[in-house]
JSON list of C-alpha atoms and ligand atoms in Angstrom, two decimals:
[
{"chain": "A", "resi": 1, "resn": "UNK", "atom": "CA", "xyz": [198.63, 139.01, 62.33]},
{"chain": "A", "resi": 2, "resn": "UNK", "atom": "CA", "xyz": [199.88, 138.78, 65.90]},
{"chain": "A", "resi": 3, "resn": "UNK", "atom": "CA", "xyz": [197.25, 137.69, 68.42]},
{"chain": "A", "resi": 4, "resn": "UNK", "atom": "CA", "xyz": [197.05, 141.05, 70.23]},
{"chain": "A", "resi": 5, "resn": "UNK", "atom": "CA", "xyz": [195.82, 142.68, 66.97]},
{"chain": "A", "resi": 6, "resn": "UNK", "atom": "CA", "xyz": [192.94, 140.23, 66.49]},
{"chain": "A", "resi": 7, "resn": "UNK", "atom": "CA", "xyz": [189.66, 142.17, 66.64]},
{"chain": "A", "resi": 8, "resn": "UNK", "atom": "CA", "xyz": [187.38, 141.35, 69.56]},
{"chain": "A", "resi": 9, "resn": "UNK", "atom": "CA", "xyz": [184.70, 138.82, 68.57]},
{"chain": "A", "resi": 10, "resn": "UNK", "atom": "CA", "xyz": [181.32, 140.38, 67.91]},
{"chain": "A", "resi": 11, "resn": "UNK", "atom": "CA", "xyz": [177.81, 139.17, 68.56]},
{"chain": "A", "resi": 12, "resn": "UNK", "atom": "CA", "xyz": [175.39, 140.71, 66.11]},
{"chain": "A", "resi": 13, "resn": "UNK", "atom": "CA", "xyz": [172.04, 141.45, 67.74]},
{"chain": "A", "resi": 14, "resn": "UNK", "atom": "CA", "xyz": [169.24, 142.30, 65.31]},
{"chain": "A", "resi": 15, "resn": "UNK", "atom": "CA", "xyz": [166.51, 144.43, 66.79]},
{"chain": "A", "resi": 16, "resn": "UNK", "atom": "CA", "xyz": [163.25, 145.86, 65.48]},
{"chain": "A", "resi": 17, "resn": "UNK", "atom": "CA", "xyz": [162.28, 147.37, 68.82]},
{"chain": "A", "resi": 18, "resn": "UNK", "atom": "CA", "xyz": [159.86, 144.53, 69.60]},
{"chain": "A", "resi": 19, "resn": "UNK", "atom": "CA", "xyz": [159.80, 142.65, 72.90]},
{"chain": "A", "resi": 20, "resn": "UNK", "atom": "CA", "xyz": [161.42, 139.69, 71.12]},
{"chain": "A", "resi": 21, "resn": "UNK", "atom": "CA", "xyz": [164.19, 141.96, 69.88]},
{"chain": "A", "resi": 22, "resn": "UNK", "atom": "CA", "xyz": [164.76, 143.08, 73.46]},
{"chain": "A", "resi": 23, "resn": "UNK", "atom": "CA", "xyz": [164.91, 139.45, 74.60]},
{"chain": "A", "resi": 24, "resn": "UNK", "atom": "CA", "xyz": [167.51, 138.88, 71.87]},
{"chain": "A", "resi": 25, "resn": "UNK", "atom": "CA", "xyz": [169.49, 141.86, 73.19]},
{"chain": "A", "resi": 26, "resn": "UNK", "atom": "CA", "xyz": [169.41, 140.53, 76.75]},
{"chain": "A", "resi": 27, "resn": "UNK", "atom": "CA", "xyz": [170.63, 137.13, 75.66]},
{"chain": "A", "resi": 28, "resn": "UNK", "atom": "CA", "xyz": [173.30, 138.67, 73.42]},
{"chain": "A", "resi": 29, "resn": "UNK", "atom": "CA", "xyz": [174.58, 140.93, 76.19]},
{"chain": "A", "resi": 30, "resn": "UNK", "atom": "CA", "xyz": [174.70, 138.04, 78.67]},
{"chain": "A", "resi": 31, "resn": "UNK", "atom": "CA", "xyz": [176.57, 135.86, 76.20]},
{"chain": "A", "resi": 32, "resn": "UNK", "atom": "CA", "xyz": [179.01, 138.65, 75.24]},
{"chain": "A", "resi": 33, "resn": "UNK", "atom": "CA", "xyz": [179.76, 139.18, 78.92]},
{"chain": "A", "resi": 34, "resn": "UNK", "atom": "CA", "xyz": [180.56, 135.48, 79.42]},
{"chain": "A", "resi": 35, "resn": "UNK", "atom": "CA", "xyz": [182.64, 135.23, 76.25]},
{"chain": "A", "resi": 36, "resn": "UNK", "atom": "CA", "xyz": [184.50, 138.54, 76.48]},
{"chain": "A", "resi": 37, "resn": "UNK", "atom": "CA", "xyz": [182.89, 139.59, 73.19]},
{"chain": "A", "resi": 38, "resn": "UNK", "atom": "CA", "xyz": [181.26, 142.85, 72.10]},
{"chain": "A", "resi": 39, "resn": "UNK", "atom": "CA", "xyz": [177.75, 143.48, 70.81]},
{"chain": "A", "resi": 40, "resn": "UNK", "atom": "CA", "xyz": [176.92, 145.11, 67.50]},
{"chain": "A", "resi": 41, "resn": "UNK", "atom": "CA", "xyz": [173.24, 146.06, 67.42]},
{"chain": "A", "resi": 42, "resn": "UNK", "atom": "CA", "xyz": [171.67, 146.39, 63.99]},
{"chain": "A", "resi": 43, "resn": "UNK", "atom": "CA", "xyz": [168.31, 147.89, 63.09]},
{"chain": "A", "resi": 44, "resn": "UNK", "atom": "CA", "xyz": [167.27, 147.95, 59.46]},
{"chain": "A", "resi": 45, "resn": "UNK", "atom": "CA", "xyz": [165.00, 150.46, 57.77]},
{"chain": "A", "resi": 46, "resn": "UNK", "atom": "CA", "xyz": [163.06, 148.68, 55.08]},
{"chain": "A", "resi": 47, "resn": "UNK", "atom": "CA", "xyz": [163.40, 151.35, 52.41]},
{"chain": "A", "resi": 48, "resn": "UNK", "atom": "CA", "xyz": [161.31, 149.24, 50.03]},
{"chain": "A", "resi": 49, "resn": "UNK", "atom": "CA", "xyz": [158.35, 149.79, 52.34]},
{"chain": "A", "resi": 50, "resn": "UNK", "atom": "CA", "xyz": [158.64, 153.49, 51.56]},
{"chain": "A", "resi": 51, "resn": "UNK", "atom": "CA", "xyz": [158.24, 152.76, 47.86]},
{"chain": "A", "resi": 52, "resn": "UNK", "atom": "CA", "xyz": [154.88, 151.08, 48.41]},
{"chain": "A", "resi": 53, "resn": "UNK", "atom": "CA", "xyz": [153.73, 153.94, 50.67]},
{"chain": "A", "resi": 54, "resn": "UNK", "atom": "CA", "xyz": [154.84, 156.52, 48.07]},
{"chain": "A", "resi": 55, "resn": "UNK", "atom": "CA", "xyz": [152.67, 154.90, 45.40]},
{"chain": "A", "resi": 56, "resn": "UNK", "atom": "CA", "xyz": [149.55, 155.49, 47.46]},
{"chain": "A", "resi": 57, "resn": "UNK", "atom": "CA", "xyz": [150.49, 159.05, 48.49]},
{"chain": "A", "resi": 58, "resn": "UNK", "atom": "CA", "xyz": [148.32, 161.76, 46.98]},
{"chain": "A", "resi": 59, "resn": "UNK", "atom": "CA", "xyz": [148.99, 164.77, 49.26]},
{"chain": "A", "resi": 60, "resn": "UNK", "atom": "CA", "xyz": [150.56, 168.13, 48.44]},
{"chain": "A", "resi": 61, "resn": "UNK", "atom": "CA", "xyz": [154.11, 167.39, 49.50]},
{"chain": "A", "resi": 62, "resn": "UNK", "atom": "CA", "xyz": [156.64, 166.55, 46.81]},
{"chain": "A", "resi": 63, "resn": "UNK", "atom": "CA", "xyz": [157.92, 162.98, 46.54]},
{"chain": "A", "resi": 64, "resn": "UNK", "atom": "CA", "xyz": [161.32, 163.96, 47.86]},
{"chain": "A", "resi": 65, "resn": "UNK", "atom": "CA", "xyz": [160.03, 165.57, 51.03]},
{"chain": "A", "resi": 66, "resn": "UNK", "atom": "CA", "xyz": [157.77, 162.57, 51.66]},
{"chain": "A", "resi": 67, "resn": "UNK", "atom": "CA", "xyz": [160.77, 160.31, 51.36]},
{"chain": "A", "resi": 68, "resn": "UNK", "atom": "CA", "xyz": [162.86, 162.56, 53.63]},
{"chain": "A", "resi": 69, "resn": "UNK", "atom": "CA", "xyz": [160.07, 162.62, 56.20]},
{"chain": "A", "resi": 70, "resn": "UNK", "atom": "CA", "xyz": [159.72, 158.83, 56.06]},
{"chain": "A", "resi": 71, "resn": "UNK", "atom": "CA", "xyz": [163.47, 158.29, 56.43]},
{"chain": "A", "resi": 72, "resn": "UNK", "atom": "CA", "xyz": [163.80, 160.80, 59.29]},
{"chain": "A", "resi": 73, "resn": "UNK", "atom": "CA", "xyz": [160.95, 159.20, 61.21]},
{"chain": "A", "resi": 74, "resn": "UNK", "atom": "CA", "xyz": [162.33, 155.68, 60.68]},
{"chain": "A", "resi": 75, "resn": "UNK", "atom": "CA", "xyz": [165.86, 156.78, 61.63]},
{"chain": "A", "resi": 76, "resn": "UNK", "atom": "CA", "xyz": [164.53, 158.28, 64.84]},
{"chain": "A", "resi": 77, "resn": "UNK", "atom": "CA", "xyz": [162.62, 155.08, 65.59]},
{"chain": "A", "resi": 78, "resn": "UNK", "atom": "CA", "xyz": [165.60, 152.80, 64.86]},
{"chain": "A", "resi": 79, "resn": "UNK", "atom": "CA", "xyz": [167.96, 155.00, 66.87]},
{"chain": "A", "resi": 80, "resn": "UNK", "atom": "CA", "xyz": [165.59, 154.57, 69.82]},
{"chain": "A", "resi": 81, "resn": "UNK", "atom": "CA", "xyz": [165.57, 150.77, 69.30]},
{"chain": "A", "resi": 82, "resn": "UNK", "atom": "CA", "xyz": [169.37, 150.68, 69.17]},
{"chain": "A", "resi": 83, "resn": "UNK", "atom": "CA", "xyz": [169.62, 152.81, 72.29]},
{"chain": "A", "resi": 84, "resn": "UNK", "atom": "CA", "xyz": [167.51, 150.26, 74.16]},
{"chain": "A", "resi": 85, "resn": "UNK", "atom": "CA", "xyz": [170.05, 147.56, 73.25]},
{"chain": "A", "resi": 86, "resn": "UNK", "atom": "CA", "xyz": [172.90, 149.86, 74.24]},
{"chain": "A", "resi": 87, "resn": "UNK", "atom": "CA", "xyz": [171.31, 150.46, 77.66]},
{"chain": "A", "resi": 88, "resn": "UNK", "atom": "CA", "xyz": [170.93, 146.71, 78.23]},
{"chain": "A", "resi": 89, "resn": "UNK", "atom": "CA", "xyz": [174.61, 146.22, 77.34]},
{"chain": "A", "resi": 90, "resn": "UNK", "atom": "CA", "xyz": [175.76, 149.17, 79.43]},
{"chain": "A", "resi": 91, "resn": "UNK", "atom": "CA", "xyz": [174.05, 147.74, 82.50]},
{"chain": "A", "resi": 92, "resn": "UNK", "atom": "CA", "xyz": [176.11, 144.58, 82.00]},
{"chain": "A", "resi": 93, "resn": "UNK", "atom": "CA", "xyz": [179.28, 146.53, 81.15]},
{"chain": "A", "resi": 94, "resn": "UNK", "atom": "CA", "xyz": [179.39, 145.11, 77.64]},
{"chain": "A", "resi": 95, "resn": "UNK", "atom": "CA", "xyz": [180.64, 147.28, 74.78]},
{"chain": "A", "resi": 96, "resn": "UNK", "atom": "CA", "xyz": [177.92, 147.96, 72.19]},
{"chain": "A", "resi": 97, "resn": "UNK", "atom": "CA", "xyz": [177.98, 149.68, 68.82]},
{"chain": "A", "resi": 98, "resn": "UNK", "atom": "CA", "xyz": [174.79, 150.56, 66.92]},
{"chain": "A", "resi": 99, "resn": "UNK", "atom": "CA", "xyz": [174.39, 150.25, 63.14]},
{"chain": "A", "resi": 100, "resn": "UNK", "atom": "CA", "xyz": [171.50, 151.35, 60.93]},
{"chain": "A", "resi": 101, "resn": "UNK", "atom": "CA", "xyz": [171.00, 149.31, 57.76]},
{"chain": "A", "resi": 102, "resn": "UNK", "atom": "CA", "xyz": [168.99, 150.40, 54.72]},
{"chain": "A", "resi": 103, "resn": "UNK", "atom": "CA", "xyz": [167.27, 147.75, 52.60]},
{"chain": "A", "resi": 104, "resn": "UNK", "atom": "CA", "xyz": [165.47, 144.46, 53.20]},
{"chain": "A", "resi": 105, "resn": "UNK", "atom": "CA", "xyz": [166.09, 143.58, 56.89]},
{"chain": "A", "resi": 106, "resn": "UNK", "atom": "CA", "xyz": [167.21, 139.97, 56.35]},
{"chain": "A", "resi": 107, "resn": "UNK", "atom": "CA", "xyz": [169.56, 140.94, 53.50]},
{"chain": "A", "resi": 108, "resn": "UNK", "atom": "CA", "xyz": [171.24, 143.74, 55.45]},
{"chain": "A", "resi": 109, "resn": "UNK", "atom": "CA", "xyz": [171.68, 141.62, 58.59]},
{"chain": "A", "resi": 110, "resn": "UNK", "atom": "CA", "xyz": [173.13, 138.67, 56.65]},
{"chain": "A", "resi": 111, "resn": "UNK", "atom": "CA", "xyz": [175.38, 140.96, 54.59]},
{"chain": "A", "resi": 112, "resn": "UNK", "atom": "CA", "xyz": [176.82, 142.61, 57.68]},
{"chain": "A", "resi": 113, "resn": "UNK", "atom": "CA", "xyz": [177.63, 139.24, 59.27]},
{"chain": "A", "resi": 114, "resn": "UNK", "atom": "CA", "xyz": [178.98, 137.70, 56.10]},
{"chain": "A", "resi": 115, "resn": "UNK", "atom": "CA", "xyz": [181.36, 140.55, 55.39]},
{"chain": "A", "resi": 116, "resn": "UNK", "atom": "CA", "xyz": [182.87, 140.85, 58.86]},
{"chain": "A", "resi": 117, "resn": "UNK", "atom": "CA", "xyz": [184.99, 138.06, 60.15]},
{"chain": "A", "resi": 118, "resn": "UNK", "atom": "CA", "xyz": [184.75, 139.30, 63.73]},
{"chain": "A", "resi": 119, "resn": "UNK", "atom": "CA", "xyz": [180.99, 138.55, 63.76]},
{"chain": "A", "resi": 120, "resn": "UNK", "atom": "CA", "xyz": [180.81, 135.06, 65.27]},
{"chain": "A", "resi": 121, "resn": "UNK", "atom": "CA", "xyz": [177.10, 134.79, 65.92]},
{"chain": "A", "resi": 122, "resn": "UNK", "atom": "CA", "xyz": [173.79, 136.43, 65.02]},
{"chain": "A", "resi": 123, "resn": "UNK", "atom": "CA", "xyz": [171.04, 136.70, 67.60]},
{"chain": "A", "resi": 124, "resn": "UNK", "atom": "CA", "xyz": [167.47, 137.34, 66.56]},
{"chain": "A", "resi": 125, "resn": "UNK", "atom": "CA", "xyz": [164.01, 137.04, 68.09]},
{"chain": "A", "resi": 126, "resn": "UNK", "atom": "CA", "xyz": [161.70, 134.28, 66.86]},
{"chain": "A", "resi": 127, "resn": "UNK", "atom": "CA", "xyz": [159.05, 136.94, 66.32]},
{"chain": "A", "resi": 128, "resn": "UNK", "atom": "CA", "xyz": [159.05, 140.69, 65.88]},
{"chain": "A", "resi": 129, "resn": "UNK", "atom": "CA", "xyz": [156.87, 143.76, 65.52]},
{"chain": "A", "resi": 130, "resn": "UNK", "atom": "CA", "xyz": [154.37, 141.97, 63.31]},
{"chain": "A", "resi": 131, "resn": "UNK", "atom": "CA", "xyz": [153.76, 139.17, 65.79]},
{"chain": "A", "resi": 132, "resn": "UNK", "atom": "CA", "xyz": [150.04, 138.46, 65.80]},
{"chain": "A", "resi": 133, "resn": "UNK", "atom": "CA", "xyz": [149.96, 135.52, 68.15]},
{"chain": "A", "resi": 134, "resn": "UNK", "atom": "CA", "xyz": [150.86, 133.07, 65.40]},
{"chain": "A", "resi": 135, "resn": "UNK", "atom": "CA", "xyz": [152.95, 130.04, 66.18]},
{"chain": "A", "resi": 136, "resn": "UNK", "atom": "CA", "xyz": [155.38, 130.20, 63.27]},
{"chain": "A", "resi": 137, "resn": "UNK", "atom": "CA", "xyz": [158.74, 131.87, 62.89]},
{"chain": "A", "resi": 138, "resn": "UNK", "atom": "CA", "xyz": [158.62, 135.53, 61.78]},
{"chain": "A", "resi": 139, "resn": "UNK", "atom": "CA", "xyz": [159.41, 136.13, 58.12]},
{"chain": "A", "resi": 140, "resn": "UNK", "atom": "CA", "xyz": [162.67, 138.02, 58.71]},
{"chain": "A", "resi": 141, "resn": "UNK", "atom": "CA", "xyz": [163.79, 135.37, 61.21]},
{"chain": "A", "resi": 142, "resn": "UNK", "atom": "CA", "xyz": [162.97, 132.56, 58.79]},
{"chain": "A", "resi": 143, "resn": "UNK", "atom": "CA", "xyz": [164.94, 134.12, 55.94]},
{"chain": "A", "resi": 144, "resn": "UNK", "atom": "CA", "xyz": [167.99, 134.70, 58.17]},
{"chain": "A", "resi": 145, "resn": "UNK", "atom": "CA", "xyz": [167.91, 131.09, 59.41]},
{"chain": "A", "resi": 146, "resn": "UNK", "atom": "CA", "xyz": [167.69, 129.85, 55.82]},
{"chain": "A", "resi": 147, "resn": "UNK", "atom": "CA", "xyz": [170.92, 131.68, 55.00]},
{"chain": "A", "resi": 148, "resn": "UNK", "atom": "CA", "xyz": [172.81, 129.35, 57.34]},
{"chain": "A", "resi": 149, "resn": "UNK", "atom": "CA", "xyz": [172.82, 126.74, 54.58]},
{"chain": "A", "resi": 150, "resn": "UNK", "atom": "CA", "xyz": [173.56, 129.28, 51.84]},
{"chain": "A", "resi": 151, "resn": "UNK", "atom": "CA", "xyz": [175.78, 132.26, 52.58]},
{"chain": "A", "resi": 152, "resn": "UNK", "atom": "CA", "xyz": [176.21, 132.55, 56.35]},
{"chain": "A", "resi": 153, "resn": "UNK", "atom": "CA", "xyz": [179.52, 131.48, 57.85]},
{"chain": "A", "resi": 154, "resn": "UNK", "atom": "CA", "xyz": [178.35, 131.86, 61.47]},
{"chain": "A", "resi": 155, "resn": "UNK", "atom": "CA", "xyz": [175.52, 130.44, 63.59]},
{"chain": "A", "resi": 156, "resn": "UNK", "atom": "CA", "xyz": [172.16, 132.07, 64.16]},
{"chain": "A", "resi": 157, "resn": "UNK", "atom": "CA", "xyz": [170.55, 131.90, 67.58]},
{"chain": "A", "resi": 158, "resn": "UNK", "atom": "CA", "xyz": [166.78, 132.37, 67.70]},
{"chain": "A", "resi": 159, "resn": "UNK", "atom": "CA", "xyz": [165.48, 133.65, 71.02]},
{"chain": "A", "resi": 160, "resn": "UNK", "atom": "CA", "xyz": [162.05, 133.10, 72.58]},
{"chain": "A", "resi": 161, "resn": "UNK", "atom": "CA", "xyz": [160.36, 136.35, 73.54]},
{"chain": "A", "resi": 162, "resn": "UNK", "atom": "CA", "xyz": [160.01, 136.52, 77.31]},
{"chain": "A", "resi": 163, "resn": "UNK", "atom": "CA", "xyz": [156.55, 138.06, 77.06]},
{"chain": "A", "resi": 164, "resn": "UNK", "atom": "CA", "xyz": [155.31, 135.28, 74.76]},
{"chain": "A", "resi": 165, "resn": "UNK", "atom": "CA", "xyz": [157.22, 132.60, 76.69]},
{"chain": "A", "resi": 166, "resn": "UNK", "atom": "CA", "xyz": [157.07, 133.44, 80.40]},
{"chain": "A", "resi": 167, "resn": "UNK", "atom": "CA", "xyz": [160.07, 131.95, 82.16]},
{"chain": "A", "resi": 168, "resn": "UNK", "atom": "CA", "xyz": [162.28, 132.15, 79.02]},
{"chain": "A", "resi": 169, "resn": "UNK", "atom": "CA", "xyz": [165.86, 131.40, 80.07]},
{"chain": "A", "resi": 170, "resn": "UNK", "atom": "CA", "xyz": [167.89, 134.31, 78.76]},
{"chain": "A", "resi": 171, "resn": "UNK", "atom": "CA", "xyz": [170.55, 134.34, 81.51]},
{"chain": "A", "resi": 172, "resn": "UNK", "atom": "CA", "xyz": [173.24, 132.49, 79.59]},
{"chain": "B", "resi": 201, "resn": "LIG", "atom": "N1", "xyz": [163.96, 145.75, 60.56]},
{"chain": "B", "resi": 201, "resn": "LIG", "atom": "C1", "xyz": [164.66, 144.93, 61.36]},
{"chain": "B", "resi": 201, "resn": "LIG", "atom": "N2", "xyz": [165.89, 145.29, 61.78]},
{"chain": "B", "resi": 201, "resn": "LIG", "atom": "C2", "xyz": [166.61, 144.47, 62.57]},
{"chain": "B", "resi": 201, "resn": "LIG", "atom": "N3", "xyz": [166.19, 143.28, 63.02]},
{"chain": "B", "resi": 201, "resn": "LIG", "atom": "C3", "xyz": [164.96, 142.87, 62.62]},
{"chain": "B", "resi": 201, "resn": "LIG", "atom": "C4", "xyz": [164.13, 143.66, 61.78]},
{"chain": "B", "resi": 201, "resn": "LIG", "atom": "N4", "xyz": [162.97, 143.00, 61.57]},
{"chain": "B", "resi": 201, "resn": "LIG", "atom": "C5", "xyz": [163.07, 141.86, 62.26]},
{"chain": "B", "resi": 201, "resn": "LIG", "atom": "N5", "xyz": [164.26, 141.76, 62.90]},
{"chain": "B", "resi": 201, "resn": "LIG", "atom": "C6", "xyz": [164.76, 140.66, 63.75]},
{"chain": "B", "resi": 201, "resn": "LIG", "atom": "O1", "xyz": [164.06, 139.48, 63.43]},
{"chain": "B", "resi": 201, "resn": "LIG", "atom": "C7", "xyz": [163.28, 139.03, 64.56]},
{"chain": "B", "resi": 201, "resn": "LIG", "atom": "C8", "xyz": [162.00, 138.44, 64.05]},
{"chain": "B", "resi": 201, "resn": "LIG", "atom": "O2", "xyz": [161.22, 139.44, 63.40]},
{"chain": "B", "resi": 201, "resn": "LIG", "atom": "P1", "xyz": [160.23, 139.08, 62.19]},
{"chain": "B", "resi": 201, "resn": "LIG", "atom": "O3", "xyz": [160.75, 137.87, 61.49]},
{"chain": "B", "resi": 201, "resn": "LIG", "atom": "O4", "xyz": [160.05, 140.32, 61.40]},
{"chain": "B", "resi": 201, "resn": "LIG", "atom": "O5", "xyz": [158.91, 138.66, 62.95]},
{"chain": "B", "resi": 201, "resn": "LIG", "atom": "P2", "xyz": [157.42, 139.28, 62.79]},
{"chain": "B", "resi": 201, "resn": "LIG", "atom": "O6", "xyz": [156.92, 138.76, 61.49]},
{"chain": "B", "resi": 201, "resn": "LIG", "atom": "O7", "xyz": [156.68, 138.77, 63.99]},
{"chain": "B", "resi": 201, "resn": "LIG", "atom": "O8", "xyz": [157.58, 140.78, 62.79]},
{"chain": "B", "resi": 201, "resn": "LIG", "atom": "C9", "xyz": [163.16, 140.26, 65.46]},
{"chain": "B", "resi": 201, "resn": "LIG", "atom": "O9", "xyz": [162.94, 139.92, 66.84]},
{"chain": "B", "resi": 201, "resn": "LIG", "atom": "C10", "xyz": [164.51, 140.91, 65.24]},
{"chain": "B", "resi": 201, "resn": "LIG", "atom": "O10", "xyz": [165.51, 140.21, 65.98]},
{"chain": "B", "resi": 202, "resn": "LIG", "atom": "MG1", "xyz": [158.74, 141.94, 61.36]}
]
């Protein structure tokens, strides 16, 4: 392949709409700007969560409409999260594409990066929506980091949340 056809390197920013995810987006956009790369923002709908909700559902709606309602609500939510990343990138004049994944968040994020050679780095927050003030890595973050020694051919960068870590240095 001649060099002019080489796809632009991508930085995969995983976001769950949390403050940490936003910090990850800021860092990713700053880095993409410096490196002449593009951002791909990914938000994953944990469809398996629906299954556990469905088991406890006893209302009048049919299963299918409950599932449709769940998916529509989540898609709306994730689209909003991805738009926040896009706005951050736009302000820095960095190209950004949004992707919605369906499945377990860590699996979908890792799969996307593994299967696309242009993805050179994954950026995630150290915590997410379920942060409860604990001082350990979030469960999705931990599983993604673990994949570095198993199936991931690119680095993972874990970002401190600027709300949890005032003075976090995200201006790469
Ligand atoms: N559903 C998701 N879609 C995309 N990225 C996610 C998702 N869940 C978590 N992440 C990424 O992983 C980071 C850490 O989140 P997580 O490990 O779930 O922590 P917590 O347990 O505090 O929610 C987030 O800041 C985000 O970058
Ligand atoms: Mg979480």
